[in-house]
Coordinates of C-alpha atoms in Angstrom, one line a residue:
M217 CA 19.6 5.1 23.0
Q218 CA 16.8 2.7 22.2
S219 CA 16.2 4.3 19.3
I220 CA 19.4 4.0 17.9
M221 CA 19.3 0.1 18.3
I222 CA 15.7 -0.1 16.6
V223 CA 17.4 1.8 13.8
L224 CA 20.2 -0.7 13.3
F225 CA 18.7 -3.7 14.3
G226 CA 15.8 -3.1 11.2
I227 CA 18.6 -1.6 8.6
I228 CA 20.3 -4.6 9.0
G229 CA 17.6 -6.7 8.9
M230 CA 16.6 -5.2 5.8
L231 CA 19.8 -5.7 4.0
F232 CA 19.2 -8.6 4.8
G233 CA 16.7 -9.1 2.7
W234 CA 17.7 -7.4 0.1
F235 CA 21.2 -8.6 -0.6
V236 CA 20.6 -11.5 0.4
Y237 CA 16.9 -13.4 0.8
S238 CA 15.3 -11.4 -2.1
K239 CA 18.0 -12.6 -4.5
F240 CA 17.8 -16.4 -3.4
I241 CA 13.8 -15.9 -4.0
A242 CA 14.3 -14.1 -7.4
E243 CA 17.0 -16.6 -8.8
K244 CA 16.3 -19.8 -7.0
I245 CA 12.7 -19.9 -6.8
F246 CA 10.9 -17.5 -9.2
K247 CA 13.8 -17.5 -12.0
M248 CA 13.8 -14.2 -13.1
D249 CA 14.9 -13.9 -16.8
D250 CA 15.3 -11.0 -18.8
N251 CA 15.1 -12.5 -22.3
F252 CA 11.2 -13.1 -21.0
V253 CA 9.1 -10.5 -23.1
T254 CA 7.8 -8.3 -20.6
P255 CA 3.6 -7.1 -21.2
A256 CA 4.9 -4.1 -21.3
H257 CA 7.1 -5.2 -24.4
E258 CA 4.1 -7.2 -25.4
L259 CA 1.5 -5.3 -25.0
E260 CA 2.7 -1.8 -25.5
D261 CA -0.3 0.9 -25.7
G262 CA 1.2 4.1 -24.7
V263 CA -1.0 4.3 -21.7
D264 CA -1.5 1.7 -19.7
Y265 CA 1.0 -0.8 -20.8
V266 CA 4.5 1.2 -21.2
P267 CA 8.6 0.2 -20.8
T268 CA 9.5 2.0 -18.0
N269 CA 13.3 2.2 -16.4
K270 CA 13.1 0.2 -13.6
V271 CA 14.0 3.9 -10.5
V272 CA 11.2 5.6 -11.8
L273 CA 8.6 2.7 -12.2
W274 CA 9.7 1.7 -8.7
G275 CA 8.7 5.2 -7.9
H276 CA 5.1 4.8 -8.9
H277 CA 4.8 0.7 -7.2
F278 CA 6.6 2.2 -4.2
T279 CA 4.1 5.3 -3.7
S280 CA 1.0 3.3 -4.8
V281 CA 1.3 1.0 -1.8
A282 CA 2.6 3.2 0.9
G283 CA 0.3 5.9 1.3
A284 CA -0.8 6.6 4.6
A285 CA -1.1 3.1 5.9
P286 CA 2.5 2.6 7.1
I287 CA 2.0 5.3 9.1
V288 CA -1.7 5.1 10.7
G289 CA -0.9 1.6 11.1
P290 CA 2.0 1.8 13.3
A291 CA 1.3 4.7 15.0
I292 CA -1.4 2.9 16.0
A293 CA 0.4 -0.7 17.1
V294 CA 2.4 0.8 19.2
Y295 CA -0.3 0.8 22.1
W296 CA 0.6 -3.2 22.3
G297 CA 4.2 -1.7 22.7
W298 CA 7.2 -0.9 20.4
V299 CA 9.1 -4.5 21.0
P300 CA 6.2 -6.6 18.8
A301 CA 5.4 -3.5 16.0
V302 CA 9.1 -3.4 15.7
L303 CA 9.6 -7.0 14.9
W304 CA 6.8 -7.5 13.1
V305 CA 7.7 -4.4 10.5
V306 CA 11.4 -5.8 10.2
F307 CA 10.7 -9.6 9.6
G308 CA 7.1 -9.4 8.4
T309 CA 8.9 -6.4 5.5
I310 CA 11.9 -9.2 5.3
F311 CA 10.2 -12.7 4.7
F312 CA 6.6 -11.7 3.9
A313 CA 6.1 -8.2 2.2
G314 CA 9.2 -8.6 -0.1
V315 CA 8.6 -11.7 -1.4
H316 CA 4.5 -11.2 -1.6
D317 CA 5.0 -7.8 -3.5
M318 CA 8.2 -9.2 -5.8
G319 CA 5.6 -12.3 -6.6
A320 CA 2.6 -10.6 -7.6
L321 CA 4.5 -8.9 -10.2
W322 CA 6.4 -11.7 -11.8
A323 CA 3.3 -13.5 -11.7
S324 CA 1.4 -10.9 -13.5
A325 CA 3.7 -10.3 -15.9
R326 CA 4.2 -13.9 -17.2
H327 CA 0.6 -13.6 -17.6
K328 CA 0.1 -10.6 -19.7
G329 CA -0.6 -7.9 -16.7
K330 CA -2.8 -9.7 -15.5
S331 CA -4.6 -8.7 -11.7
M332 CA -4.3 -10.5 -9.5
G333 CA -8.1 -11.6 -9.7
A334 CA -7.8 -12.2 -13.0
L335 CA -4.8 -14.2 -12.8
S336 CA -6.3 -16.4 -10.2
E337 CA -8.6 -17.9 -12.6
S338 CA -5.2 -19.0 -14.9
V339 CA -3.6 -20.2 -11.8
I340 CA -6.6 -22.2 -10.0
G341 CA -9.7 -21.8 -11.7
K342 CA -13.1 -20.0 -13.2
R343 CA -14.4 -20.0 -9.8
T344 CA -12.1 -18.6 -7.3
R345 CA -12.0 -15.3 -10.2
S346 CA -15.0 -14.7 -9.4
L347 CA -14.6 -14.6 -5.6
F348 CA -11.1 -13.2 -5.6
M349 CA -12.7 -10.1 -7.6
I350 CA -15.3 -9.5 -5.1
V351 CA -13.0 -8.9 -2.4
V352 CA -10.0 -7.1 -4.0
F353 CA -13.2 -4.5 -5.4
L354 CA -14.3 -4.5 -2.0
V355 CA -11.2 -3.3 -0.7
L356 CA -10.9 -0.8 -3.4
L357 CA -13.7 0.2 -2.5
M358 CA -12.3 0.9 1.0
V359 CA -8.9 2.6 -0.3
N360 CA -10.6 5.2 -2.4
A361 CA -13.6 6.8 -0.3
V362 CA -11.5 6.6 3.0
F363 CA -8.6 8.4 1.4
G364 CA -10.0 10.6 -0.2
V365 CA -11.8 11.6 3.5
V366 CA -7.8 11.3 4.7
I367 CA -6.8 13.8 2.1
A368 CA -9.8 16.3 2.8
N369 CA -9.1 15.7 6.5
S370 CA -5.8 16.9 6.2
F371 CA -6.6 20.6 3.6
V372 CA -8.6 21.2 6.5
G373 CA -6.4 20.3 9.3
N374 CA -4.0 21.5 7.8
P375 CA -4.2 24.0 5.1
N376 CA -0.3 24.4 4.3
A377 CA -0.6 21.4 2.7
V378 CA -2.8 22.5 0.1
F379 CA -0.2 24.2 -2.2
P380 CA 2.9 21.9 -2.5
A381 CA 1.0 18.7 -2.5
W382 CA -1.9 20.4 -5.9
S383 CA 2.0 21.9 -7.2
A384 CA 3.2 18.3 -7.0
I385 CA 0.7 17.8 -9.8
V386 CA 2.4 20.7 -11.6
V387 CA 5.5 19.7 -10.8
A388 CA 4.9 15.6 -12.4
L389 CA 3.0 16.8 -15.5
I390 CA 5.9 18.9 -17.1
I391 CA 9.1 15.9 -15.2
G392 CA 6.3 13.4 -17.2
Q393 CA 6.6 15.5 -20.8
L394 CA 10.6 16.2 -20.2
L395 CA 10.7 12.7 -19.5
K396 CA 9.1 12.1 -22.8
R397 CA 11.4 14.2 -24.8
K398 CA 14.5 11.8 -23.3
V399 CA 15.6 14.5 -20.6
P400 CA 18.3 13.0 -18.7
L401 CA 16.8 11.6 -15.4
V402 CA 18.9 12.2 -12.7
P403 CA 18.6 16.1 -13.4
L404 CA 15.3 16.0 -13.4
C405 CA 15.2 14.5 -10.3
I406 CA 17.5 17.2 -8.5
I407 CA 15.2 19.7 -9.7
G408 CA 12.2 18.4 -9.0
V409 CA 12.8 17.9 -5.5
I410 CA 14.0 21.3 -4.7
V411 CA 10.7 22.4 -6.2
L412 CA 8.8 20.6 -4.6
Y413 CA 10.5 21.1 -1.4
A414 CA 10.4 25.1 -2.4
T415 CA 6.8 24.2 -2.4
I416 CA 6.7 23.3 1.2
Y417 CA 8.2 26.4 2.6
M418 CA 5.9 28.3 0.4
G419 CA 2.7 26.8 2.0
S420 CA 4.3 27.0 5.9
S421 CA 3.5 30.5 5.5
M422 CA 0.4 30.3 2.5
P423 CA -2.4 28.1 3.8
I424 CA -4.8 27.7 1.4
T425 CA -8.9 27.1 2.5
L426 CA -12.1 26.5 0.7
P427 CA -15.6 28.1 2.0
T428 CA -16.7 26.5 5.3
E429 CA -20.4 26.4 3.4
M430 CA -20.4 25.8 -0.2
F431 CA -23.1 24.0 -2.8
G432 CA -24.5 23.3 0.2
L433 CA -21.6 21.4 1.4
G434 CA -18.8 21.7 4.1
D435 CA -15.6 21.9 2.9
K436 CA -14.5 18.5 3.7
A437 CA -17.0 17.0 1.4
N438 CA -15.8 20.2 -1.3
W439 CA -12.4 18.5 -1.0
I440 CA -14.0 14.7 -1.6
I441 CA -15.7 15.8 -4.5
I442 CA -12.7 17.9 -6.2
L443 CA -10.2 15.0 -5.5
F444 CA -12.8 12.2 -7.5
M445 CA -12.6 14.5 -10.0
Y446 CA -9.1 15.0 -10.5
A447 CA -8.6 10.9 -9.6
A448 CA -11.1 10.3 -12.7
V449 CA -9.2 12.7 -14.9
A450 CA -6.0 10.9 -13.6
S451 CA -6.8 7.6 -13.8
L452 CA -7.5 8.4 -17.7
L453 CA -4.0 9.6 -18.3
P454 CA -1.2 7.9 -20.2
V455 CA 0.9 6.6 -17.2
W456 CA 4.3 8.3 -18.2
M457 CA 2.0 11.8 -18.3
L458 CA 1.5 11.7 -15.1
L459 CA 1.0 9.2 -12.7
Q460 CA 4.7 7.9 -12.8
P461 CA 6.5 11.7 -12.8
R462 CA 4.1 11.9 -9.7
D463 CA 5.2 8.9 -8.2
F464 CA 8.8 9.2 -9.3
I465 CA 9.1 12.7 -7.4
N466 CA 7.1 11.4 -4.6
G467 CA 9.4 8.6 -4.0
M468 CA 12.2 11.2 -4.1
Q469 CA 10.8 13.6 -1.6
L470 CA 9.9 10.5 1.1
L471 CA 13.7 9.5 0.4
V472 CA 14.5 12.7 1.8
G473 CA 12.2 12.7 4.5
L474 CA 13.6 9.2 5.8
V475 CA 17.1 10.8 5.2
L476 CA 15.9 13.5 7.5
L477 CA 14.1 11.5 10.1
F478 CA 17.1 8.4 10.5
G479 CA 19.2 11.0 10.4
A480 CA 18.0 12.8 13.2
V481 CA 18.1 9.7 14.8
F482 CA 21.9 9.0 14.8
V483 CA 22.0 12.7 15.7
V484 CA 19.8 13.3 19.0
M485 CA 19.8 9.6 19.8
P486 CA 16.4 9.7 21.3
D487 CA 15.3 7.5 23.9
I488 CA 12.0 5.3 24.0
T489 CA 9.2 6.8 26.6
A490 CA 7.0 4.0 25.1
P491 CA 7.4 0.7 27.0
A492 CA 8.4 -2.4 24.9
F493 CA 5.5 -3.7 26.4
N494 CA 2.0 -2.1 27.6
T495 CA 0.9 -4.0 30.1
H496 CA -1.2 -1.3 31.2
T497 CA -3.8 -1.3 28.6
V498 CA -7.5 0.4 29.0
E499 CA -10.0 -2.5 29.7
N500 CA -11.3 -4.3 26.6
T501 CA -8.3 -3.1 24.8
P502 CA -8.1 -6.3 22.0
S503 CA -6.0 -9.3 22.3
I504 CA -2.8 -7.9 20.3
I505 CA -3.0 -10.9 19.2
P506 CA -4.4 -11.2 15.8
L507 CA -5.2 -7.7 16.0
L508 CA -1.1 -6.7 15.7
F509 CA -1.5 -8.5 12.4
V510 CA -3.9 -6.7 10.7
T511 CA -3.7 -3.1 12.7
I512 CA 0.3 -3.2 10.9
A513 CA -0.1 -5.1 7.5
C514 CA 1.7 -1.7 5.1
G515 CA 4.7 -1.8 6.3
A516 CA 4.7 -6.2 6.9
V517 CA 2.4 -6.9 4.3
S518 CA -0.3 -6.3 2.6
G519 CA -3.3 -7.5 0.5
F520 CA -3.2 -3.8 -1.5
H521 CA 0.1 -4.1 -2.7
G522 CA -0.9 -7.4 -4.1
I523 CA -3.3 -5.1 -6.7
V524 CA -0.9 -2.5 -7.2
S525 CA 1.8 -5.0 -8.4
S526 CA -0.2 -7.2 -10.7
G527 CA -2.4 -4.0 -11.5
T528 CA -0.3 -1.3 -13.0
S529 CA 3.8 -2.3 -11.8
S530 CA 3.5 -5.1 -14.6
K531 CA 1.9 -3.3 -17.3
Q532 CA 5.1 -1.3 -16.8
L533 CA 8.1 -3.3 -16.1
D534 CA 10.6 -3.3 -18.7
K535 CA 12.7 -6.7 -18.0
E536 CA 11.2 -8.9 -15.6
K537 CA 14.7 -9.0 -13.4
D538 CA 13.6 -5.3 -12.5
G539 CA 10.5 -7.3 -10.2
R540 CA 13.1 -7.9 -7.4
F541 CA 14.5 -4.5 -7.8
V542 CA 10.7 -3.1 -7.9
G543 CA 8.6 -5.3 -5.9
Y544 CA 10.9 -6.1 -3.2
L545 CA 13.1 -3.1 -2.4
G546 CA 9.5 -1.1 -3.1
A547 CA 8.4 -3.7 0.5
V548 CA 11.7 -2.3 1.9
G549 CA 11.3 1.5 1.2
E550 CA 7.8 0.7 3.0
G551 CA 9.2 -0.8 5.7
S552 CA 11.9 1.3 6.5
L553 CA 9.0 4.1 6.7
A554 CA 7.6 1.7 9.1
L555 CA 10.0 1.7 11.4
I556 CA 10.8 5.1 11.5
T557 CA 7.3 6.0 12.6
L558 CA 7.6 3.1 15.1
V559 CA 11.1 5.7 16.2
A560 CA 9.0 8.8 16.0
V561 CA 5.6 7.8 18.2
S562 CA 7.6 5.9 20.8
G563 CA 9.9 8.3 22.2
V564 CA 10.8 11.4 24.2
M565 CA 10.2 14.1 20.4
L566 CA 6.6 13.0 21.3
A567 CA 6.4 12.5 24.6
V568 CA 9.1 13.4 27.6
S569 CA 8.0 11.0 30.4
P570 CA 6.2 7.3 30.1
E571 CA 3.3 9.5 32.1
E572 CA 2.7 11.4 29.6
W573 CA 3.1 8.8 26.6
H574 CA 0.0 7.4 28.2
E575 CA -2.3 10.4 28.4
I576 CA -0.9 10.5 24.2
Y577 CA -2.0 6.8 23.7
S578 CA -4.8 6.6 26.1
H579 CA -6.3 4.2 24.2
L580 CA -6.0 2.2 21.2
G581 CA -6.5 4.3 18.0
A582 CA -4.7 6.8 20.0
G583 CA -2.2 8.8 18.8
S584 CA -1.9 7.3 14.7
V585 CA -0.7 10.5 12.7
S586 CA -1.4 13.1 14.9
A587 CA 2.0 11.4 16.9
F588 CA 3.1 10.6 13.9
I589 CA 3.7 14.5 12.3
N590 CA 4.6 15.6 16.5
G591 CA 7.0 13.5 17.0
G592 CA 9.0 13.5 14.1
S593 CA 8.5 17.6 13.0
N594 CA 10.0 17.3 16.6
L595 CA 12.4 14.7 16.3
I596 CA 13.8 16.5 12.8
S597 CA 13.9 19.7 14.5
T598 CA 16.2 19.3 17.0
G599 CA 18.5 17.1 14.4
W600 CA 18.9 19.4 11.9
G601 CA 17.6 22.6 13.4
L602 CA 14.4 23.3 11.0
P603 CA 11.7 25.3 12.2
V604 CA 8.8 23.0 13.6
E605 CA 6.2 24.6 11.7
I606 CA 8.0 24.0 8.5
A607 CA 9.1 19.8 9.5
S608 CA 5.5 20.1 10.7
T609 CA 4.0 20.9 6.7
L610 CA 6.7 18.2 5.6
L611 CA 5.9 15.5 7.3
A612 CA 2.3 16.6 7.1
V613 CA 3.0 17.3 2.7
M614 CA 4.3 13.5 2.4
V615 CA 1.2 12.1 4.5
V616 CA -1.0 14.2 2.0
L617 CA 1.1 13.1 -1.3
F618 CA 1.1 9.7 0.0
A619 CA -2.8 9.1 0.4
G620 CA -2.7 10.9 -3.3
T621 CA -0.7 8.8 -5.1
T622 CA -3.2 5.7 -3.8
M623 CA -5.4 7.6 -4.8
D624 CA -4.5 8.1 -7.8
S625 CA -4.1 4.5 -8.2
G626 CA -6.6 3.1 -6.8
V627 CA -9.0 4.6 -9.1
R628 CA -6.6 3.4 -12.3
L629 CA -7.1 0.0 -10.9
Q630 CA -10.7 0.4 -9.6
R631 CA -11.3 1.1 -13.5
Y632 CA -9.0 -1.8 -14.5
I633 CA -11.0 -4.0 -12.8
I634 CA -14.5 -3.0 -14.2
Q635 CA -12.9 -3.3 -17.5
E636 CA -11.8 -6.6 -17.1
W637 CA -14.9 -7.7 -16.0
G638 CA -16.8 -6.5 -19.6
E639 CA -14.4 -8.7 -20.9
I640 CA -14.9 -12.0 -18.7
Y641 CA -18.8 -11.4 -18.5
N642 CA -19.4 -9.6 -22.3
I643 CA -20.3 -5.8 -21.3
K644 CA -18.5 -4.5 -23.5
F645 CA -19.6 -1.0 -22.8
L646 CA -17.6 -1.6 -19.3
N647 CA -14.5 -2.2 -21.3
N648 CA -14.3 1.8 -22.3
S649 CA -11.9 3.3 -20.2
I650 CA -14.1 6.4 -19.9
V651 CA -16.7 4.6 -18.7
A652 CA -15.5 2.3 -16.8
T653 CA -13.7 5.1 -14.9
L654 CA -17.4 7.1 -14.0
F655 CA -18.2 3.3 -12.6
A656 CA -15.4 3.0 -10.3
V657 CA -15.7 6.9 -9.0
G658 CA -19.9 6.8 -8.3
C659 CA -19.4 3.6 -6.7
C660 CA -16.7 5.1 -4.1
L661 CA -19.1 8.5 -4.3
L662 CA -22.4 6.7 -3.7
L663 CA -20.5 5.1 -0.7
A664 CA -18.9 8.3 0.8
F665 CA -22.4 10.3 0.6
G666 CA -24.8 7.4 0.2
A667 CA -23.8 6.0 3.6
G668 CA -21.8 9.0 5.7
G669 CA -24.4 11.8 4.1
A670 CA -23.5 15.6 3.4
S671 CA -20.2 15.3 5.4
G672 CA -18.7 12.3 2.9
S673 CA -17.3 10.5 5.0
G674 CA -19.5 7.4 4.3
G675 CA -16.5 5.1 3.5
M676 CA -15.5 5.4 7.5
V677 CA -18.6 3.0 7.6
I678 CA -16.5 0.2 5.7
W679 CA -13.2 1.3 6.6
P680 CA -13.3 -1.2 10.2
L681 CA -13.1 -4.0 7.9
F682 CA -10.1 -3.2 6.1
G683 CA -7.0 -4.7 8.5
S684 CA -8.4 -8.0 8.5
T685 CA -10.4 -7.7 4.7
N686 CA -6.8 -6.6 3.5
Q687 CA -5.1 -9.1 4.8
I688 CA -7.5 -12.1 3.4
L689 CA -6.4 -10.8 0.6
A690 CA -2.3 -10.9 0.9
S691 CA -3.0 -14.7 2.0
L692 CA -5.0 -15.4 -1.1
T693 CA -2.4 -13.4 -3.5
L694 CA 0.1 -15.4 -1.5
L695 CA -1.8 -19.2 -2.6
V696 CA -1.5 -18.2 -5.8
I697 CA 2.0 -17.5 -6.9
S698 CA 1.9 -20.9 -4.5
V699 CA 0.0 -22.5 -6.9
Y700 CA 1.7 -21.4 -9.9
L701 CA 4.9 -22.2 -8.7
I702 CA 3.4 -25.4 -7.7
K703 CA 2.4 -25.8 -10.9
L704 CA 5.7 -24.9 -12.0
G705 CA 7.5 -27.8 -10.0
R706 CA 9.2 -25.2 -8.2
P707 CA 9.5 -25.1 -4.2
A708 CA 6.3 -23.1 -3.0
K709 CA 6.7 -22.7 1.3
Y710 CA 8.8 -19.3 1.0
T711 CA 4.8 -18.1 0.2
L712 CA 3.0 -20.8 1.6
I713 CA 4.5 -19.9 5.1
P714 CA 3.9 -16.6 5.3
M715 CA 0.5 -17.0 3.6
V716 CA -1.1 -20.0 6.5
F717 CA 0.5 -17.4 9.4
V718 CA -1.6 -14.5 7.5
L719 CA -4.7 -16.2 6.3
V720 CA -4.6 -17.2 10.2
M721 CA -4.0 -14.3 11.8
A722 CA -6.7 -12.4 9.3
F723 CA -9.6 -14.9 9.5
F724 CA -9.5 -15.6 13.6
A725 CA -9.5 -11.0 13.3
G726 CA -11.9 -11.4 11.2
V727 CA -13.7 -13.7 13.1
I728 CA -13.1 -11.5 16.4
K729 CA -14.5 -8.5 14.6
L730 CA -18.1 -10.3 13.3
G731 CA -18.5 -10.6 16.7
E732 CA -18.1 -6.9 17.4
Y733 CA -20.0 -6.0 14.7
Y734 CA -23.5 -8.3 15.7
Q735 CA -22.8 -7.1 19.4
K736 CA -23.3 -3.3 18.2
G737 CA -26.3 -4.5 15.9
N738 CA -24.0 -3.5 12.4
W739 CA -25.5 -5.3 10.4
L740 CA -23.7 -3.7 7.5
L741 CA -20.0 -4.6 8.8
V742 CA -21.5 -8.1 9.9
V743 CA -23.1 -9.0 5.8
L744 CA -19.7 -8.2 4.9
D745 CA -17.7 -10.0 7.2
V746 CA -19.1 -12.8 6.6
I747 CA -19.1 -12.5 3.2
V748 CA -15.1 -11.9 3.3
L749 CA -14.3 -15.3 5.5
V750 CA -16.9 -17.8 2.9
V751 CA -15.1 -16.2 0.5
S752 CA -11.5 -16.6 1.6
I753 CA -12.6 -20.5 2.6
L754 CA -13.9 -21.2 -1.0
V755 CA -10.9 -20.1 -2.4
M756 CA -9.0 -21.9 0.0
L757 CA -11.1 -25.4 -0.8
E758 CA -10.5 -24.6 -4.5
A759 CA -6.8 -24.3 -4.5
W760 CA -6.8 -26.6 -2.6
S761 CA -8.7 -29.4 -5.5
V762 CA -6.3 -28.0 -7.5
I763 CA -2.6 -28.6 -5.4
S764 CA -4.4 -31.9 -4.9
K765 CA -4.6 -32.5 -8.8
T766 CA -1.6 -30.7 -10.2
K767 CA 0.6 -34.0 -7.4
A768 CA -1.6 -36.0 -9.3
K769 CA -0.1 -34.8 -12.4
P770 CA 2.8 -32.9 -11.9
D771 CA 3.8 -33.2 -15.5
E772 CA 0.8 -31.8 -17.1
A773 CA 1.0 -29.3 -15.0
R774 CA 4.2 -28.6 -15.4
D775 CA 3.7 -27.6 -19.7
M776 CA 2.4 -24.0 -18.3
S777 CA 4.7 -21.3 -18.7

């Protein structure tokens, strides 16, 4: 019965966040105004700046920020116990992620759709911009390189997911063309979801594999190359053609998946076998504080969300008030996925006894995605009567599709960053979208195969940095929003308090990890970790200087739009 209480606690909390807290922040703090001309209208170009229906844009934003992280993080962090993980997911969604995502979207839209890196120049200063963009580029590099590995591993480990994953692209292209011709959204949504689930059913009996050795590379490495070739093309297409409909249909697919999972909880009412607080962790397990707060990022708060909010979503915002629906509700959707993941990996559908659960979660890092798929598929099968094989394929496809949409958006965002560098430093050839895309993909492949050899798994080399770096980026994004609010003469405590908490936890985690990398002699991670920590300190000092000057001359600062 504990699972029901977890679900009810999460649903009630997130409903409060949506109906009460987000409305207060949007109306009283951000003061969103539909009379404001958004960049999608002011700079409309039919490729990147495209006014978009808020439901379709929510689908893009939600699936871009979700990826596999709200599954992976909670499925690992439950090792410390389900209570701290649930509390961080629920309260993080309400007071951290929703405000962070909506705030980044709003601030970017108020500055012609600039990314958070470029926006930091307008709000804080030029030096901050250069420092900020180092962290942004590093996070994007890690996400793109690693998600390529995650999808490739999923294709090799679950070949039943290959056919539906690629079929989703074809479905999205068709829907994009029909939406462009003003075909009503609702029937397209229904038909698209039906077709997508039909391909999942077909995929469960039609596995697709690559040769284990082709062009001198293994199957995983070839999948990585194919995925980046696709991502390069996808990042250059107009957003209405593939990005929006692919993300939207994936968002609808996730909603169906969430309904199946949450509904099964109410039907089955499974007990929780995981400990509320794990007092039997193995020796040398990292402390829950601060590591919990960087292990669960997406699903509580994540710096990557700020990149998406200010990178692609702000350029497609039709009306400013849509930012609440897209940004805050996108965070609520992701928090819901993290919450049901915790139920799936904590209950009897994964392990029938506490002893069996401890065998699966023998150490921090055990379980993860496989635990979610196993526990979730058993839950769906028991609650709805679906064969376990189909339920397992459904969840595996969900993970792959989310990782794929994040990779799509990630490469496009990396292209934006490179083009912004071209404008800032007057490097004209980088302004070219094709050149910028090739540069972005080239960096990812260089990391993948340069650091990982023929396996293409080089992104995993620097992946240990992601947790603390990503959360430091979230705190820096909240800092930029806070400084902007202060300059406007508005209360900033609703962003400053989350910023300080996230920064302290992420910085502390970064210092702990730095010691681990030093002891292991991993000098690449030592150097990169030091760079991120130093950059965060410098940005904070720059911001404090601006805040001090703003308080000294408030009237001059409030003249800004």
